[in-house]
Amino acid sequence: MNRFDYVRPRTIAEALSAAAQPGSAYLAAGTNLIDLMKIGVARPARLVDLNHLPGLDAIEGLPDGGLRLGAQVRNATLARDAGFARRFPAVAEALLAGASAQLRNAATVGGNILQRTRCAYFQDPDSACNRREPGSGCDARDGENRLHAVLGWSDACIATHPSDFCVPLVALDAVVEIEGSDGAREVPLRNFHLLPGTTPERESVLAPGELVVALRLPPGADRFAAHARYVKLRERTSYAFALVSAAAGLHVEEGRIVEARLALGGVAARPWRAEAAEIALAGAIPDAAAFRRAAELALAEARPSGENGFKIELARRIAVRALSLAASGTPTRLPALPASPFASSAGGLHD
Amino acid sequence: MSMSVTFTINRAARTVELDDPRVTLLDLLRERLDLAGTKKGCDRGQCGACTILLNGRRVNACLALAISHDGAEILTIEGLAEGDALHPVQAAFIEHDALQCGFCTPGQIMSAVGLIGEGEAGLDPERVREGMSGNLCRCGAYRGITEAVVAATQAMGAAGQEDAA
Amino acid sequence: MTEVLQVRHGSSAGQPITRRDGPLKVTGAARYAADNHPPGMLHAVVATSAIARGRVTSLNEAAADAHPGVVAVMTPANRPALAMDPDDKSVPFSFRMDLLQDGRVRYAGQPVAVVIAETLEAAAEGAALLAPCYEAEPVEVSLDQGEAFVPPVVGVGAPAELRHGDVEKGLAEAAQRIETTYETPAQFHNAMEPHGVVAAWVGDTLSLDMPTQGFALTQMRLAALFGIPAESIHIRSPFLGGGFGSKLLTSPQVLGILAARLVGRPVKLVLRRGQMYGPVTHRAPTRQVLRLGASVDGELTALHHHVRTATSRFDDFIEPAAGVSHTLYAAPAVRTTYEAVRLDTGTPGFMRAPGEASGSIALESAMDEMAQACGMDPLEFRLRNYAEVEPVSGKPFSSKALRECYAQGAAQFGWAGRPLLPRQMRDEGGMLVGWGVGTATFPALMFQGAARAVIRQDGSGLVEAGAHDMGQGAWTAFAQIAADSLGLDVERLEFCSGRSDLPDAGIAGGSAHTATAGGAIRDAGQKVVARLAELATTDARSPLFGASNVGVVARGGHLLRRDDESRGERFADILARAGLAEIEAQGSSVPDAAIAERYAAHAHGAVFAEVKVDPELGQVRVTRLVGAFAAGRIINPRLVRSQYYGGMIWGVSFALHEHALLDRRTGRVMNADLAEYRVPVNADVPSVEAILVEEEDPYVNALGIKGVGEIGITGTAGAVANAVWHATGVRVRRFPISIEDLIEGSATV
């Protein structure tokens, strides 16, 4: 880990001012940043510590019915907030399917959105990686790329975004609140992460020095609560990143889907909202055929970026699974193995 | 740059002069405070051997910068037993042979204490397994670990209404 | 000498007492090597190579030196001299080491420099700042590359080819023939404790805190490398945080010792997790071709097991994967053959069940495929081919309760009624369910060891043995053996171990440590008791006077007449009357060559696995594992069960999880961490059971024990693979089985 200046601001204004210096990075829990610093992937000259800033760790209901999640709210705190889990069960399930209990106790809402890809070549400073070092090339293209993107990738970068949490959030039209030296702005989460194109080093719309201060779930985002699930395919039963994942929310009335939400994880450099699928589902009877049709639409543009063609069909299937589970209704208690395919088999709810 | 940082570690106040902001809580405990019971298995948040309770919640000490946790309350494996009386989780680990080489054990035990405190797993072995999955055990003592956590939960009367029913 | 009989009644061995080191381990008081911090200690961090073949052309030493806190940078230019070439293999059991002998790089992750600093933070950053430049050469890291050769020997000196009967004839005459190819990947031990050392030189005396599975071998190699007597090297290894075969002496540990010499202060050097994927050995990849023939009745007519594996470019270790085919099934014709390639990787080595694990998953899969071809239940097929004598040698087994293992395991699991065809079972949630079986086997080995036993004035006992506990429960089992051999309650026994200045109790490997060290401990204890008895029975003042011919019994700190247990006296009284402060004896254990000549000695087991597979998503979970093992006499059932559980979980991991991904261009392991090299987590193992099948072995060794540390992997890995086939109908022959292997129609993209 390189040497750095440590700054502990007391206000957001102080934080913004401290981070205006080039080479600065904000420190939230550090569960991703400190790791990247240890392996030499991140070498910030200055860490601006957000952990002593007041006011960033609140979960607040808004007058319009929306919900505001401070950037420093810990993943576990949010997942365990009974009111939150009731209104946004797929988000709670996604949170609890991510990482480990220890990491969830530390990791923050803001940090989760901004976590970096798990691409092995990104994490290896000796490999070429356009995301880490613009113009150096992409060793993943011809390397170990079984887990890489099948949507939205470019020749410059085939990495995926690893978050679980963001997948249902993007399905629910979450909004990112940002503050910068030029003032505050908001960006829909679905537009927050950038696809790689020719500039994979630009991972989000954040300008240098800008700070994510909160996430907002818009009014009415809880109308899917009765039919919402997150499903995640992992290569061990727990404590692993998603091979593919899907969040589905349905608003069902009188046996028909009034409105559907579907997003995929592990398939692209951003949590992937599947609008074409949602449109096709609106008005449909929630059955296997409709779900399969939606899944086909969701992956219509998919193509392998390497030895990962199997992920395309897998992503379709997990979309179908998430939709089917959502249709059969949100369980009254989170399953023993959140988001696991085994959570829904007999005994999955346990006790 | 040197900074004075204060912690409550195992119920005792400690003031530490930190000459380097890079020091993690794990390395602070192990290399500077002679509290080497907390183990370093991966140093990257991928094994759980360094689990401690930070302000009452289980976290990976390897990914926490010490300087950022000024004022924090820390409980490590060394502070769990009350004198010679083992904590119920410690006793259950011995009884259920929930350890072999013992290297992951401090982290497993602190994680188990955290899990029981969270109160969501109760006596459901499947929830305990999931809740303990952030602690790798290469020796494969998982069966004993699950049994020990369930037994300790029961012994501590912390199963909660729902699960006790 | 007086005849002394040991009793089992009331003795320690066989009792499921809890771990004696449990209280230390659950309170954090157990001190592992890296927990030490002698005064004046510096921290050392290894810089490792990013290329797999070539040379280091430059290191930015100036940048490292300039970093505050850095004390020294050790490179080939200033590394202290050694008395022996690190590539010299004249010390028994040694492998070539990478000790900065030159700028040559022969695998990715090879140490190329060491940075020593006042703090760990400074040493780590100093190592990063070295930013080596290289002259890289093309690498070969795949089994498909390189020119294959027939190795002269495999494993530890076993022949590379073995023929028994005429395999081609057997195949020609078979009613059913299969020829199948199985692949296993490179795997890394990943003990939870990284390899490390805290080294301090006092003149030419070397003081080491270092996990090791073999004190004497480590001392011997270090003595040769540094040109000092072995007795000048003091190693403390009270606890190993797992070893699994990777913790003999490793290059990075020697570099830590060299660093201490360079700076003249104690040094701690601990590998980072990512650095454990190169210089500390691994399990070599294999490609195994199994050719089996069977008669119409399902009797094997021939078995040919061919192994292609890999060793490093610069040293030799050939994974002896075909060994399991020598002993397991009664084929009239057996042939095992090997070929190997040289790759630009670190040298492979011993990893829990080396050879047996890789060979077992292939053989057990092939047996399942043949059972299917014969239309037989896989358990019935294995019983049909039950080996009454060791097939290739014709020797009788010293004992073999495998039939009971099959029976008890099958009953506990509920094997009866298993559908013959695959894809017949589902659970209530629609998951595919499959059941598989595998036979477990591991040779019963024993090495040479020594121990010392003492009865003290107060009647308490002390037993000393330079043994190793890496989690097996050695401190407990050895104390039980010691207590029995001395006729003491285990609470009255002090057991000292884990130090090199105690009698050499042999290496902890080959599942032989309990037989070896335990045998020596038993011998030492018996000799002490014999001396006590000699004192008592020849002393007219003793109630035991004249008892020599009928013998005495040692129990509970007393010597008792065997023919009249109401007559006896306390150890302490015997010593007091003789005016002795203590009585001591040295014991030893040596394998009995005559027995080995006459008998084949193996532990056996039967493992039954249930898996559930998501039919659309391909995710697998091993929902039940039942293993029944017969391994001779069991010293401590509680600890032995734990060994079996651990081995079985390694079997699950072999079948479904472990796989090092080597970039074929650079030779670097691209998943060199515990997030992507996915060993099982707790939730992967919802149910594991081990049945201890009774087995008396009068021949195998003095204690009648066979070793339990490694056998659990064998059988299990195959049982899981076979259960996956039974659930899905898909036979996967490349391990680990992955999701894409199991999702039908995934090729339609």
Tab-separated table of C-alpha atoms in Angstrom, chain C residues 24-257:
chain	number	residue	atom	x	y	z
C	24	LEU	CA	-5.672	-22.381	24.021
C	25	LYS	CA	-7.167	-22.347	20.566
C	26	VAL	CA	-10.561	-20.923	21.506
C	27	THR	CA	-9.096	-18.111	23.592
C	28	GLY	CA	-6.537	-16.931	21.066
C	29	ALA	CA	-3.726	-17.998	23.364
C	30	ALA	CA	-2.362	-20.636	20.983
C	31	ARG	CA	0.688	-18.988	19.486
C	32	TYR	CA	1.314	-19.663	15.798
C	33	ALA	CA	4.639	-18.779	14.199
C	34	ALA	CA	3.617	-15.367	12.916
C	35	ASP	CA	2.212	-14.379	16.310
C	36	ASN	CA	5.730	-13.972	17.678
C	37	HIS	CA	7.438	-10.640	17.970
C	38	PRO	CA	10.918	-10.842	19.514
C	39	PRO	CA	12.523	-7.545	20.578
C	40	GLY	CA	14.143	-5.653	17.727
C	41	MET	CA	12.268	-7.629	15.122
C	42	LEU	CA	11.995	-6.339	11.560
C	43	HIS	CA	9.424	-7.245	8.950
C	44	ALA	CA	10.337	-8.783	5.624
C	45	VAL	CA	8.152	-8.998	2.539
C	46	VAL	CA	8.982	-11.024	-0.545
C	47	ALA	CA	8.769	-9.492	-3.993
C	48	THR	CA	7.678	-12.113	-6.481
C	49	SER	CA	7.991	-12.561	-10.203
C	50	ALA	CA	5.207	-11.645	-12.607
C	51	ILE	CA	6.715	-13.732	-15.381
C	52	ALA	CA	7.041	-17.494	-15.395
C	53	ARG	CA	10.211	-17.884	-17.408
C	54	GLY	CA	13.122	-15.601	-18.124
C	55	ARG	CA	15.155	-13.315	-15.952
C	56	VAL	CA	14.924	-10.198	-13.879
C	57	THR	CA	16.843	-7.451	-15.626
C	58	SER	CA	16.426	-4.720	-13.049
C	59	LEU	CA	14.856	-3.848	-9.736
C	60	ASN	CA	14.167	-0.334	-8.577
C	61	GLU	CA	16.087	-0.742	-5.360
C	62	ALA	CA	16.525	2.985	-5.014
C	63	ALA	CA	12.782	3.495	-4.745
C	64	ALA	CA	12.469	0.799	-2.116
C	65	ASP	CA	15.468	2.059	-0.168
C	66	ALA	CA	14.075	5.555	-0.185
C	67	HIS	CA	10.830	4.499	1.424
C	68	PRO	CA	10.816	5.510	5.087
C	69	GLY	CA	11.364	2.542	7.345
C	70	VAL	CA	13.033	0.304	4.776
C	71	VAL	CA	16.198	-1.153	6.255
C	72	ALA	CA	17.507	-3.331	3.452
C	73	VAL	CA	16.694	-4.854	0.118
C	74	MET	CA	17.969	-8.367	-0.351
C	75	THR	CA	18.695	-9.371	-3.947
C	76	PRO	CA	21.007	-11.908	-5.575
C	77	ALA	CA	23.733	-9.265	-5.304
C	78	ASN	CA	23.811	-9.040	-1.510
C	79	ARG	CA	22.082	-12.177	-0.306
C	80	PRO	CA	24.296	-13.777	2.388
C	81	ALA	CA	26.312	-16.729	1.165
C	82	LEU	CA	24.994	-20.243	1.508
C	83	ALA	CA	27.041	-23.354	2.149
C	84	MET	CA	25.026	-25.351	-0.354
C	85	ASP	CA	23.568	-24.671	-3.772
C	86	PRO	CA	19.770	-24.305	-3.360
C	87	ASP	CA	19.442	-26.607	-6.366
C	88	ASP	CA	21.456	-29.330	-4.631
C	89	LYS	CA	19.114	-32.173	-3.711
C	90	SER	CA	21.479	-34.352	-1.722
C	91	VAL	CA	19.507	-33.883	1.489
C	92	PRO	CA	16.821	-36.575	1.575
C	93	PHE	CA	13.301	-35.542	0.561
C	94	SER	CA	14.440	-32.140	-0.646
C	95	PHE	CA	13.349	-30.091	-3.598
C	96	ARG	CA	15.174	-27.346	-5.435
C	97	MET	CA	14.720	-23.959	-3.836
C	98	ASP	CA	14.575	-20.388	-5.022
C	99	LEU	CA	16.876	-18.463	-2.740
C	100	LEU	CA	17.928	-15.564	-4.948
C	101	GLN	CA	20.763	-17.634	-6.381
C	102	ASP	CA	20.618	-15.563	-9.576
C	103	GLY	CA	18.223	-13.475	-11.649
C	104	ARG	CA	16.694	-16.503	-13.308
C	105	VAL	CA	12.908	-16.869	-13.109
C	106	ARG	CA	11.398	-20.300	-13.490
C	107	TYR	CA	7.766	-19.781	-12.454
C	108	ALA	CA	5.340	-16.980	-11.741
C	109	GLY	CA	5.344	-16.004	-8.109
C	110	GLN	CA	8.975	-16.939	-7.607
C	111	PRO	CA	10.719	-14.769	-5.020
C	112	VAL	CA	13.034	-12.264	-6.720
C	113	ALA	CA	13.929	-10.007	-3.794
C	114	VAL	CA	13.108	-9.391	-0.136
C	115	VAL	CA	12.499	-6.019	1.456
C	116	ILE	CA	13.209	-5.678	5.160
C	117	ALA	CA	11.760	-2.772	7.097
C	118	GLU	CA	10.887	-1.466	10.520
C	119	THR	CA	7.191	-1.959	9.874
C	120	LEU	CA	5.107	-4.371	7.866
C	121	GLU	CA	3.580	-1.450	5.969
C	122	ALA	CA	6.982	-0.179	4.882
C	123	ALA	CA	8.235	-3.627	3.889
C	124	ALA	CA	5.124	-4.300	1.804
C	125	GLU	CA	5.318	-1.004	-0.027
C	126	GLY	CA	9.075	-1.355	-0.441
C	127	ALA	CA	8.497	-4.687	-2.156
C	128	ALA	CA	5.904	-3.115	-4.451
C	129	LEU	CA	8.265	-0.272	-5.330
C	130	LEU	CA	10.888	-2.685	-6.634
C	131	ALA	CA	8.779	-3.005	-9.810
C	132	PRO	CA	11.011	-5.573	-11.516
C	133	CYS	CA	11.799	-5.416	-15.217
C	134	TYR	CA	12.120	-8.721	-16.977
C	135	GLU	CA	13.394	-10.462	-20.023
C	136	ALA	CA	10.520	-12.864	-20.547
C	137	GLU	CA	10.586	-16.096	-22.510
C	138	PRO	CA	7.534	-17.951	-23.850
C	139	VAL	CA	5.921	-20.189	-21.284
C	140	GLU	CA	4.213	-23.537	-21.226
C	141	VAL	CA	1.713	-24.127	-18.459
C	142	SER	CA	-0.801	-26.547	-19.938
C	143	LEU	CA	-0.765	-30.336	-19.949
C	144	ASP	CA	-1.183	-30.132	-23.723
C	145	GLN	CA	2.140	-28.398	-24.056
C	146	GLY	CA	5.645	-29.700	-23.807
C	147	GLU	CA	7.234	-32.949	-24.778
C	148	ALA	CA	6.009	-35.872	-22.763
C	149	PHE	CA	8.503	-38.192	-21.113
C	150	VAL	CA	8.188	-41.305	-19.037
C	151	PRO	CA	9.324	-40.383	-15.531
C	152	PRO	CA	11.844	-42.730	-13.931
C	153	VAL	CA	9.825	-42.855	-10.716
C	154	VAL	CA	6.538	-41.446	-9.423
C	155	GLY	CA	5.638	-40.113	-5.986
C	156	VAL	CA	8.304	-41.142	-3.503
C	157	GLY	CA	10.284	-43.590	-5.604
C	158	ALA	CA	7.500	-45.819	-6.933
C	159	PRO	CA	7.948	-47.362	-10.363
C	160	ALA	CA	6.348	-45.527	-13.272
C	161	GLU	CA	5.025	-48.685	-14.835
C	162	LEU	CA	3.441	-51.678	-13.244
C	163	ARG	CA	2.023	-54.708	-15.034
C	164	HIS	CA	0.099	-57.543	-13.517
C	165	GLY	CA	-1.449	-59.995	-15.933
C	166	ASP	CA	-2.221	-59.197	-19.547
C	167	VAL	CA	-4.399	-56.121	-19.816
C	168	GLU	CA	-4.795	-56.266	-23.593
C	169	LYS	CA	-5.959	-59.852	-23.412
C	170	GLY	CA	-8.329	-58.986	-20.601
C	171	LEU	CA	-9.777	-56.150	-22.618
C	172	ALA	CA	-10.069	-58.289	-25.734
C	173	GLU	CA	-12.004	-60.910	-23.829
C	174	ALA	CA	-14.281	-58.452	-22.074
C	175	ALA	CA	-17.991	-58.300	-22.732
C	176	GLN	CA	-18.020	-54.613	-21.829
C	177	ARG	CA	-15.201	-52.180	-22.446
C	178	ILE	CA	-14.885	-48.539	-21.617
C	179	GLU	CA	-12.117	-46.086	-22.300
C	180	THR	CA	-12.589	-42.718	-20.659
C	181	THR	CA	-10.431	-39.694	-19.980
C	182	TYR	CA	-10.621	-37.603	-16.824
C	183	GLU	CA	-8.921	-34.319	-16.129
C	184	THR	CA	-8.034	-32.790	-12.809
C	185	PRO	CA	-6.651	-29.269	-12.436
C	186	ALA	CA	-3.778	-27.792	-10.516
C	187	GLN	CA	-4.840	-27.260	-6.906
C	188	PHE	CA	-3.274	-25.292	-4.095
C	189	HIS	CA	-3.225	-26.303	-0.437
C	190	ASN	CA	-4.364	-22.975	0.953
C	191	ALA	CA	-3.902	-23.793	4.603
C	192	MET	CA	-5.522	-20.967	6.527
C	193	GLU	CA	-2.158	-20.048	8.033
C	194	PRO	CA	0.167	-18.579	5.419
C	195	HIS	CA	3.728	-19.887	5.376
C	196	GLY	CA	5.961	-17.774	7.508
C	197	VAL	CA	8.917	-17.629	9.805
C	198	VAL	CA	10.217	-15.535	12.653
C	199	ALA	CA	13.976	-16.009	12.480
C	200	ALA	CA	16.697	-14.872	14.863
C	201	TRP	CA	20.411	-15.588	14.680
C	202	VAL	CA	22.507	-15.616	17.818
C	203	GLY	CA	25.983	-16.119	16.442
C	204	ASP	CA	25.744	-19.334	14.491
C	205	THR	CA	22.719	-20.504	16.395
C	206	LEU	CA	19.409	-20.167	14.652
C	207	SER	CA	16.154	-19.696	16.502
C	208	LEU	CA	13.012	-20.190	14.473
C	209	ASP	CA	9.302	-19.893	14.998
C	210	MET	CA	8.048	-21.651	11.935
C	211	PRO	CA	5.269	-24.073	11.089
C	212	THR	CA	6.751	-27.334	9.906
C	213	GLN	CA	5.528	-30.845	9.284
C	214	GLY	CA	9.022	-32.260	9.762
C	215	PHE	CA	11.558	-30.977	12.264
C	216	ALA	CA	14.432	-33.279	11.412
C	217	LEU	CA	14.177	-32.864	7.655
C	218	THR	CA	13.925	-29.112	8.052
C	219	GLN	CA	16.913	-28.997	10.365
C	220	MET	CA	18.922	-31.189	8.017
C	221	ARG	CA	18.234	-28.973	5.015
C	222	LEU	CA	18.882	-25.762	6.893
C	223	ALA	CA	22.069	-27.186	8.380
C	224	ALA	CA	23.297	-28.027	4.897
C	225	LEU	CA	22.260	-24.674	3.438
C	226	PHE	CA	23.875	-22.627	6.191
C	227	GLY	CA	26.794	-24.905	6.991
C	228	ILE	CA	25.941	-25.198	10.662
C	229	PRO	CA	25.192	-28.243	12.812
C	230	ALA	CA	21.568	-29.338	12.913
C	231	GLU	CA	21.686	-29.052	16.711
C	232	SER	CA	22.279	-25.312	16.365
C	233	ILE	CA	18.888	-24.902	14.763
C	234	HIS	CA	16.035	-24.573	17.222
C	235	ILE	CA	12.578	-24.707	15.722
C	236	ARG	CA	9.369	-24.062	17.612
C	237	SER	CA	6.225	-25.186	15.853
C	238	PRO	CA	3.691	-25.700	18.621
C	239	PHE	CA	0.734	-25.268	16.261
C	240	LEU	CA	0.468	-25.372	12.511
C	241	GLY	CA	-2.438	-23.503	11.006
C	242	GLY	CA	-2.953	-26.364	8.591
C	243	GLY	CA	-0.289	-27.956	6.458
C	244	PHE	CA	-1.798	-30.525	4.113
C	245	GLY	CA	1.664	-31.379	2.791
C	246	SER	CA	2.799	-27.862	1.961
C	247	LYS	CA	4.613	-27.159	5.208
C	248	LEU	CA	7.935	-28.836	4.964
C	249	LEU	CA	10.619	-26.220	4.449
C	250	THR	CA	9.753	-23.675	1.740
C	251	SER	CA	11.927	-21.170	-0.103
C	252	PRO	CA	10.278	-18.059	1.372
C	253	GLN	CA	10.967	-19.276	4.901
C	254	VAL	CA	14.645	-19.736	4.102
C	255	LEU	CA	14.617	-16.230	2.640
C	256	GLY	CA	13.326	-14.951	5.964
C	257	ILE	CA	16.265	-16.640	7.698
